Short mmCIF file of C-alpha atoms (C1' of nucleotides) in Angstrom, two decimals:
data_model
loop_
_atom_site.label_atom_id
_atom_site.label_comp_id
_atom_site.label_asym_id
_atom_site.label_seq_id
_atom_site.Cartn_x
_atom_site.Cartn_y
_atom_site.Cartn_z
CA MET A 21 40.53 -8.93 3.54
CA THR A 22 37.69 -7.98 6.16
CA SER A 23 38.44 -11.17 8.48
CA VAL A 24 36.54 -11.53 11.01
CA LYS A 25 37.33 -13.97 13.34
CA GLY A 26 39.56 -13.89 16.94
CA MET A 27 38.96 -10.12 16.80
CA SER A 28 38.69 -8.32 20.27
CA SER A 29 35.10 -6.99 20.73
CA ARG A 30 37.04 -3.32 19.67
CA ALA A 31 38.30 -4.32 16.48
CA LEU A 32 35.04 -5.65 15.77
CA GLN A 33 33.15 -2.19 16.85
CA ALA A 34 36.11 -0.73 14.82
CA GLU A 35 35.12 -2.90 11.79
CA HIS A 36 31.43 -2.62 11.88
CA THR A 37 31.70 1.34 11.57
CA ARG A 38 34.30 0.73 8.87
CA GLN A 39 31.70 -0.80 6.79
CA GLN A 40 28.83 1.76 7.79
CA ILE A 41 31.25 4.16 6.99
CA LEU A 42 31.90 2.54 3.68
CA GLN A 43 27.98 2.21 2.94
CA THR A 44 27.43 5.92 3.29
CA ALA A 45 29.88 6.77 1.26
CA GLN A 46 28.52 4.29 -1.27
CA ARG A 47 25.36 5.76 -1.67
CA LEU A 48 26.64 9.27 -1.66
CA PHE A 49 29.08 8.36 -4.39
CA VAL A 50 25.84 7.46 -6.21
CA GLU A 51 23.68 9.86 -5.70
CA ARG A 52 26.35 13.16 -6.44
CA GLY A 53 29.30 11.68 -7.67
CA TYR A 54 32.75 11.24 -6.10
CA ASP A 55 33.92 14.58 -5.92
CA ALA A 56 30.78 16.32 -4.83
CA THR A 57 30.74 14.17 -2.17
CA SER A 58 32.92 15.49 0.67
CA LEU A 59 34.48 13.83 3.64
CA GLN A 60 32.00 16.20 5.45
CA LEU A 61 29.06 15.33 4.33
CA ILE A 62 29.57 11.68 4.92
CA ALA A 63 30.54 12.59 8.49
CA ASP A 64 27.29 14.58 8.94
CA GLU A 65 25.17 11.79 7.34
CA MET A 66 26.62 9.17 10.29
CA GLY A 67 26.73 11.91 12.82
CA LEU A 68 30.13 11.89 12.84
CA THR A 69 33.72 13.78 12.34
CA LYS A 70 35.77 13.70 9.78
CA ALA A 71 38.57 13.00 12.02
CA ALA A 72 36.72 9.65 12.90
CA VAL A 73 36.44 9.06 9.34
CA TYR A 74 40.07 9.59 8.42
CA TYR A 75 40.74 7.30 11.49
CA HIS A 76 39.21 4.15 9.28
CA PHE A 77 40.32 5.31 5.59
CA ARG A 78 43.71 7.44 5.46
CA VAL A 79 42.90 9.20 2.21
CA LYS A 80 39.46 9.83 0.68
CA SER A 81 40.24 7.98 -2.39
CA GLU A 82 40.46 5.29 -0.07
CA LEU A 83 36.74 4.81 0.32
CA LEU A 84 36.38 5.06 -3.77
CA HIS A 85 38.58 2.29 -4.04
CA ALA A 86 37.08 -0.05 -0.85
CA THR A 87 33.53 1.00 -2.29
CA MET A 88 34.20 -0.53 -5.27
CA LYS A 89 36.73 -3.78 -4.68
CA PRO A 90 34.20 -5.98 -3.66
CA GLY A 91 32.46 -5.48 -7.55
CA ILE A 92 35.47 -5.69 -8.83
CA GLU A 93 36.56 -9.37 -7.38
CA ARG A 94 33.39 -10.67 -7.89
CA ILE A 95 33.50 -10.57 -11.68
CA ASN A 96 36.95 -11.51 -12.00
CA ALA A 97 35.68 -15.05 -10.16
CA VAL A 98 32.96 -15.63 -13.14
CA ALA A 99 35.50 -14.58 -15.64
CA ASP A 100 37.56 -17.09 -13.86
CA GLU A 101 35.10 -19.25 -14.05
CA ALA A 102 34.43 -18.58 -17.91
CA ALA A 103 37.96 -18.92 -19.01
CA ALA A 104 37.57 -22.68 -17.53
CA LEU A 105 35.10 -23.22 -20.61
CA ARG A 106 35.47 -24.05 -23.63
CA GLY A 107 33.77 -22.58 -26.56
CA ARG A 108 32.85 -18.54 -26.80
CA ARG A 109 28.93 -19.27 -26.40
CA ALA A 110 29.57 -20.86 -23.15
CA ARG A 111 32.03 -18.48 -22.20
CA ILE A 112 29.46 -15.38 -23.00
CA GLU A 113 26.40 -17.17 -21.32
CA HIS A 114 28.92 -17.26 -18.46
CA VAL A 115 29.53 -14.26 -17.74
CA VAL A 116 26.53 -12.59 -19.42
CA SER A 117 24.78 -14.57 -16.18
CA GLY A 118 27.37 -13.50 -13.50
CA VAL A 119 27.04 -10.24 -14.60
CA ALA A 120 23.35 -9.67 -14.88
CA ASP A 121 22.98 -11.43 -11.19
CA PHE A 122 25.31 -8.63 -10.18
CA LEU A 123 23.64 -6.03 -11.70
CA VAL A 124 20.61 -6.83 -10.41
CA GLU A 125 22.13 -7.21 -6.87
CA ASN A 126 24.00 -3.66 -7.25
CA ARG A 127 21.20 -1.75 -9.58
CA HIS A 128 22.55 1.71 -8.09
CA TYR A 129 25.85 1.17 -7.43
CA ALA A 130 26.89 -0.11 -10.39
CA VAL A 131 26.24 2.92 -12.37
CA MET A 132 28.52 5.00 -10.33
CA ALA A 133 31.68 2.77 -10.95
CA ALA A 134 31.00 2.47 -14.43
CA THR A 135 30.67 6.40 -15.26
CA ASP A 136 32.24 8.38 -12.16
CA PRO A 137 34.84 10.53 -13.72
CA ALA A 138 36.97 9.84 -10.16
CA ALA A 139 36.98 5.95 -11.02
CA LYS A 140 38.75 6.81 -14.26
CA ARG A 141 41.50 8.84 -12.22
CA HIS A 142 43.10 7.33 -9.73
CA ASP A 143 44.20 3.89 -9.73
CA MET A 144 40.87 2.22 -10.02
CA ASP A 145 41.44 2.81 -13.70
CA LYS A 146 43.74 -0.05 -14.19
CA GLU A 147 41.89 -2.68 -12.45
CA THR A 148 38.65 -1.73 -14.14
CA SER A 149 39.67 -1.62 -17.68
CA ASP A 150 42.23 -4.70 -16.72
CA LEU A 151 39.08 -6.72 -16.16
CA ARG A 152 36.99 -5.31 -19.43
CA GLU A 153 39.67 -6.41 -21.27
CA ARG A 154 40.36 -9.62 -19.87
CA ILE A 155 36.59 -10.54 -20.47
CA LEU A 156 36.47 -8.78 -24.14
CA THR A 157 40.07 -11.44 -24.54
CA LEU A 158 37.88 -14.82 -23.10
CA PHE A 159 34.70 -13.79 -25.64
CA TYR A 160 36.69 -12.75 -28.93
CA GLY A 161 40.32 -13.61 -28.72
CA ASP A 162 43.37 -11.23 -29.21
CA ASN A 163 42.61 -9.57 -32.38
CA PRO A 164 38.36 -8.46 -32.05
CA THR A 165 36.67 -6.82 -34.59
CA ALA A 166 35.34 -3.46 -34.61
CA THR A 167 32.17 -4.74 -34.80
CA GLN A 168 32.59 -7.12 -32.08
CA ARG A 169 34.22 -4.28 -29.34
CA LEU A 170 31.50 -1.98 -30.36
CA ALA A 171 28.63 -4.87 -29.53
CA TYR A 172 31.03 -5.59 -26.30
CA ALA A 173 31.31 -1.60 -25.91
CA ALA A 174 27.65 -1.69 -25.85
CA VAL A 175 26.86 -3.76 -23.41
CA ALA A 176 29.39 -2.23 -21.19
CA GLY A 177 27.67 0.84 -21.18
CA ILE A 178 24.47 -0.53 -20.06
CA PRO A 179 24.94 -0.16 -16.72
CA ASP A 180 24.43 3.50 -17.41
CA SER A 181 21.06 3.23 -17.80
CA LEU A 182 19.90 1.61 -15.19
CA PRO A 183 18.48 4.39 -13.31
CA GLU A 184 16.18 5.00 -15.51
CA LEU A 185 14.47 1.17 -15.35
CA VAL A 186 13.56 1.25 -11.70
CA GLU A 187 10.13 0.06 -12.31
CA LEU A 188 11.01 -3.71 -13.76
CA SER A 189 11.16 -5.94 -10.65
CA ASP A 190 14.61 -7.69 -9.91
CA ASP A 191 13.64 -10.90 -12.05
CA GLU A 192 12.45 -8.98 -15.42
CA LEU A 193 15.38 -6.80 -15.16
CA ARG A 194 17.50 -10.06 -14.98
CA GLU A 195 15.64 -11.55 -17.85
CA ALA A 196 15.93 -8.79 -20.13
CA LEU A 197 19.47 -8.37 -19.33
CA ARG A 198 20.52 -11.40 -20.13
CA GLU A 199 18.55 -11.51 -23.13
CA THR A 200 19.89 -8.44 -24.42
CA MET A 201 23.39 -8.78 -23.45
CA LEU A 202 23.21 -11.91 -25.35
CA ARG A 203 21.43 -11.01 -28.41
CA ILE A 204 24.54 -8.16 -28.66
CA LEU A 205 27.22 -10.20 -28.25
CA ARG A 206 26.54 -12.83 -30.42
CA VAL A 207 28.52 -11.58 -33.39
CA MET B 13 22.26 31.91 -29.48
CA THR B 14 25.67 32.98 -31.20
CA SER B 15 24.60 36.09 -34.09
CA VAL B 16 27.44 37.68 -35.09
CA LYS B 17 26.46 40.14 -37.63
CA GLY B 18 26.19 43.76 -37.17
CA MET B 19 28.11 43.75 -33.51
CA SER B 20 31.11 45.95 -33.07
CA SER B 21 34.95 44.71 -33.14
CA ARG B 22 34.72 45.16 -29.36
CA ALA B 23 31.70 42.62 -29.16
CA LEU B 24 33.25 40.23 -31.89
CA GLN B 25 36.63 40.31 -29.35
CA ALA B 26 34.31 39.24 -26.42
CA GLU B 27 32.47 36.42 -28.49
CA HIS B 28 35.30 35.22 -29.87
CA THR B 29 36.71 34.80 -26.32
CA ARG B 30 33.99 33.47 -24.86
CA GLN B 31 34.04 30.91 -27.80
CA GLN B 32 37.64 30.02 -26.84
CA ILE B 33 36.63 29.77 -23.10
CA LEU B 34 34.45 27.60 -23.96
CA GLN B 35 36.39 25.22 -25.92
CA THR B 36 39.06 25.00 -23.07
CA ALA B 37 36.56 24.44 -20.53
CA GLN B 38 34.62 21.29 -22.58
CA ARG B 39 38.65 19.96 -23.25
CA LEU B 40 39.00 20.25 -19.37
CA PHE B 41 35.66 18.73 -18.56
CA VAL B 42 36.27 15.67 -20.64
CA GLU B 43 39.60 15.09 -19.67
CA ARG B 44 39.25 15.92 -15.45
CA GLY B 45 35.04 15.69 -15.19
CA TYR B 46 33.75 19.03 -14.50
CA ASP B 47 33.68 18.70 -10.78
CA ALA B 48 37.27 18.53 -10.68
CA THR B 49 37.77 21.83 -12.82
CA SER B 50 38.04 24.28 -11.19
CA LEU B 51 37.61 28.06 -13.22
CA GLN B 52 41.70 28.71 -11.57
CA LEU B 53 42.59 25.91 -13.46
CA ILE B 54 40.52 27.24 -16.95
CA ALA B 55 41.85 30.15 -16.20
CA ASP B 56 45.50 29.46 -16.31
CA GLU B 57 45.27 27.26 -19.13
CA MET B 58 44.29 29.98 -21.18
CA GLY B 59 46.61 32.55 -19.74
CA LEU B 60 43.45 34.53 -18.47
CA THR B 61 42.09 35.50 -14.93
CA LYS B 62 39.59 33.87 -12.74
CA ALA B 63 37.66 37.11 -13.12
CA ALA B 64 38.08 37.23 -17.16
CA VAL B 65 36.22 33.78 -17.16
CA TYR B 66 33.65 35.27 -14.85
CA TYR B 67 32.76 38.26 -17.16
CA HIS B 68 31.75 36.16 -19.53
CA PHE B 69 29.76 33.27 -17.87
CA ARG B 70 28.17 34.24 -14.25
CA VAL B 71 28.22 30.96 -12.76
CA LYS B 72 30.18 27.70 -13.31
CA SER B 73 27.54 25.72 -14.17
CA GLU B 74 26.73 28.27 -16.79
CA LEU B 75 30.04 26.65 -18.84
CA LEU B 76 28.53 23.46 -18.96
CA HIS B 77 25.61 24.10 -19.93
CA ALA B 78 26.68 26.44 -22.96
CA THR B 79 29.19 23.76 -23.59
CA MET B 80 26.77 20.77 -24.09
CA LYS B 81 24.25 23.09 -25.85
CA PRO B 82 24.88 22.60 -29.16
CA GLY B 83 24.99 18.85 -29.33
CA ILE B 84 21.58 18.54 -27.77
CA GLU B 85 20.42 21.08 -30.32
CA ARG B 86 21.66 19.15 -32.81
CA ILE B 87 20.05 15.95 -31.78
CA ASN B 88 16.47 17.40 -31.16
CA ALA B 89 16.91 18.52 -35.00
CA VAL B 90 17.77 15.07 -35.70
CA ALA B 91 14.64 13.47 -33.86
CA ASP B 92 12.69 16.46 -35.27
CA GLU B 93 13.02 15.06 -38.97
CA ALA B 94 12.54 11.42 -37.60
CA ALA B 95 9.23 12.34 -36.15
CA ALA B 96 8.39 13.50 -39.91
CA LEU B 97 8.75 10.07 -41.03
CA ARG B 98 6.97 7.62 -41.18
CA GLY B 99 7.51 4.01 -39.77
CA ARG B 100 9.15 2.55 -37.30
CA ARG B 101 12.62 1.62 -39.13
CA ALA B 102 12.87 4.99 -41.11
CA ARG B 103 12.74 6.73 -37.69
CA ILE B 104 15.35 4.00 -36.26
CA GLU B 105 17.62 4.76 -39.64
CA HIS B 106 17.28 8.23 -38.89
CA VAL B 107 18.44 9.01 -35.76
CA VAL B 108 21.03 6.25 -36.28
CA SER B 109 23.00 8.24 -39.09
CA GLY B 110 22.19 10.95 -37.04
CA VAL B 111 23.67 10.11 -33.99
CA ALA B 112 26.58 8.15 -35.18
CA ASP B 113 27.94 11.34 -37.25
CA PHE B 114 27.21 13.50 -34.45
CA LEU B 115 29.57 11.09 -32.17
CA VAL B 116 32.13 10.67 -34.76
CA GLU B 117 32.31 14.41 -34.54
CA ASN B 118 32.52 14.44 -31.16
CA ARG B 119 34.18 11.56 -29.84
CA HIS B 120 35.59 12.96 -26.98
CA TYR B 121 33.57 15.28 -26.18
CA ALA B 122 30.01 12.83 -25.99
CA VAL B 123 31.09 10.63 -23.35
CA MET B 124 31.33 13.90 -20.58
CA ALA B 125 28.27 14.64 -21.75
CA ALA B 126 26.53 11.08 -21.52
CA THR B 127 28.37 10.49 -18.22
CA ASP B 128 29.58 13.50 -15.78
CA PRO B 129 27.63 13.05 -12.66
CA ALA B 130 27.54 17.19 -12.59
CA ALA B 131 25.47 16.55 -15.90
CA LYS B 132 22.93 14.80 -13.56
CA ARG B 133 22.74 17.38 -11.51
CA HIS B 134 21.72 21.00 -12.93
CA ASP B 135 19.03 21.16 -15.06
CA MET B 136 21.12 20.25 -17.81
CA ASP B 137 19.33 16.81 -16.48
CA LYS B 138 16.17 17.77 -17.99
CA GLU B 139 16.55 18.50 -21.71
CA THR B 140 18.99 15.57 -22.13
CA SER B 141 16.67 13.08 -20.40
CA ASP B 142 13.82 14.69 -22.22
CA LEU B 143 15.66 14.07 -25.25
CA ARG B 144 16.24 10.78 -24.69
CA GLU B 145 12.83 10.20 -23.63
CA ARG B 146 11.31 11.56 -27.04
CA ILE B 147 13.38 9.40 -29.10
CA LEU B 148 12.43 5.89 -27.47
CA THR B 149 8.57 7.33 -27.78
CA LEU B 150 9.73 7.94 -31.42
CA PHE B 151 10.66 4.37 -31.71
CA TYR B 152 8.68 2.03 -30.04
CA GLY B 153 5.53 4.14 -28.66
CA ASP B 154 4.36 5.11 -25.44
CA ASN B 155 4.58 1.44 -23.70
CA PRO B 156 8.19 0.04 -24.74
CA THR B 157 8.53 -3.46 -23.54
CA ALA B 158 11.38 -3.88 -21.21
CA THR B 159 13.31 -5.31 -23.85
CA GLN B 160 13.16 -2.38 -26.04
CA ARG B 161 14.10 -0.13 -23.31
CA LEU B 162 16.98 -2.56 -22.35
CA ALA B 163 18.20 -2.16 -26.43
CA TYR B 164 17.86 1.48 -26.07
CA ALA B 165 19.84 1.78 -22.89
CA ALA B 166 22.15 -0.17 -24.41
CA VAL B 167 22.75 2.09 -27.43
CA ALA B 168 22.43 4.79 -25.17
CA GLY B 169 25.44 3.65 -23.19
CA ILE B 170 27.34 3.38 -25.80
CA PRO B 171 28.80 6.92 -25.93
CA ASP B 172 30.63 5.66 -22.82
CA SER B 173 32.81 3.31 -24.59
CA LEU B 174 34.07 5.87 -27.14
CA PRO B 175 37.62 6.38 -25.59
CA GLU B 176 38.21 2.75 -25.80
CA LEU B 177 37.88 2.79 -29.56
CA VAL B 178 40.72 5.48 -30.31
CA GLU B 179 42.48 3.39 -32.99
CA LEU B 180 39.33 3.02 -35.09
CA SER B 181 39.26 5.46 -37.73
CA ASP B 182 36.67 8.37 -38.46
CA ASP B 183 34.92 6.00 -41.19
CA GLU B 184 35.11 2.93 -39.45
CA LEU B 185 33.76 4.03 -36.11
CA ARG B 186 30.55 5.71 -37.99
CA GLU B 187 30.03 1.82 -39.72
CA ALA B 188 30.70 0.38 -36.66
CA LEU B 189 28.16 2.47 -34.74
CA ARG B 190 25.52 2.49 -37.66
CA GLU B 191 25.91 -1.57 -37.64
CA THR B 192 25.86 -2.09 -33.89
CA MET B 193 23.32 0.56 -33.27
CA LEU B 194 20.35 -0.77 -35.99
CA ARG B 195 20.96 -4.13 -34.96
CA ILE B 196 20.44 -3.85 -31.07
CA LEU B 197 17.70 -1.05 -31.71
CA ARG B 198 15.36 -3.86 -34.34
CA VAL B 199 13.45 -5.85 -31.98
"C1'" DG C 26 36.20 43.99 -21.38
"C1'" DT C 27 39.81 42.82 -18.04
"C1'" DC C 28 42.28 43.18 -14.33
"C1'" DT C 29 44.22 43.44 -9.23
"C1'" DA C 30 42.56 42.21 -4.69
"C1'" DT C 31 39.83 39.94 -1.66
"C1'" DA C 32 35.81 37.78 0.66
"C1'" DT C 33 34.06 33.61 2.08
"C1'" DA C 34 33.09 28.62 2.45
"C1'" DT C 35 34.83 24.49 2.18
"C1'" DA C 36 37.48 21.07 0.64
"C1'" DG C 37 41.35 17.48 2.65
"C1'" DA C 38 44.31 16.75 6.38
"C1'" DT C 39 46.78 16.29 10.69
"C1'" DA C 40 48.00 16.52 15.54
"C1'" DG C 41 47.21 15.87 20.00
"C1'" DA C 42 43.93 15.22 24.19
"C1'" DC C 43 41.24 12.13 26.25
"C1'" DG D 18 38.98 4.66 18.37
"C1'" DT D 19 36.87 9.16 18.99
"C1'" DC D 20 36.94 13.64 18.52
"C1'" DT D 21 38.39 18.93 19.16
"C1'" DA D 22 41.00 22.34 17.10
"C1'" DT D 23 43.44 23.56 13.38
"C1'" DC D 24 46.31 23.98 9.09
"C1'" DT D 25 47.03 24.76 4.20
"C1'" DA D 26 44.69 24.47 0.22
"C1'" DT D 27 41.73 26.02 -3.18
"C1'" DA D 28 37.08 26.63 -4.07
"C1'" DT D 29 33.25 29.80 -6.43
"C1'" DA D 30 32.42 34.35 -6.34
"C1'" DT D 31 32.46 39.80 -6.05
"C1'" DA D 32 33.73 44.73 -6.20
"C1'" DG D 33 36.33 47.90 -7.97
"C1'" DA D 34 40.41 49.81 -10.39
"C1'" DC D 35 41.93 50.32 -15.31
#
DNA sequence: GTCTATATATAGATAGAC
DNA sequence: GTCTATCTATATATAGAC
């Protein structure tokens, strides 16, 4: 999506601005939530105008979409790898590792992606819930028990609580995440 | 808070309207999120005017506060009871039962209370996070390990996933909740 | 106690100059 | 590619009639 090679210097500048807007938007979405983040605010924080933001993103929801896309793609790739493995245990371990790494690298962002009401509206809904459903099936097959589903739900809810664990180092967090997720998912 | 005895019939009518507004607001907050729910929408759904809503609630955030208050009080009461018990195991079991009952009775509402960005702004933040912190201490003392905190976080994140478990009956959900929370919290 | 009418601010979005 | 200017809709909130 973000091809850089063979672009004019003007196009490169545009891509740079686009990325900066995305970064600012992402930070504000995390801090205040999507609905409470206006385009005006995003523009002000960057010393741009609303119109400049609109040049790069046609509608506000495109910012949300673009913000979440890399994460979804990355976890989908992890799921691809897990699907190629044999055995529940191996699959669970692979996904748990991949997700733990991802969460550690995106400690703040992941919260918003998992909980913001705006993400439940818009089409984003489908991509994330498809991904969740896909991994659930990968783990427990087509007919998971209530207990399995709830265990999965508990793990899926962990990102929600990452802000409360700020005082853990990356390594501590990753280890605790792996350990806890594995323990919960072995049902 | 909602004393009824000894009120004039006019005051009773007002209290009734107030409760109806609260119910409608609560439903819409759950469906669309707080920020995406306008007072206009609330009024329209009830066949009232915005001004009528403003008569009962001075500012919009008061609706959010009033909506969440009963739940917070109820879980605080459960925590009170647990604090009177001796032993980690007994305390965990008591809180888990109380919370499971509460979640089953408020399947949809609890999600919003746990995740809406608007709840993280406003003063509501403090009351809920105090409650969470209080129960964590009740369970694991003043210096919980990383694993204990993450286990607690996982459990706290469960409400987030209740909507995906609609097809479970109340009894199935309560049992699965109790079982899963207990298993996770025994660390 | 509830409404009409309105104030005021700000949202998302677009057209067109530069 | 970025800005000025502006449109339109809708937000929260208030004053005052009934």
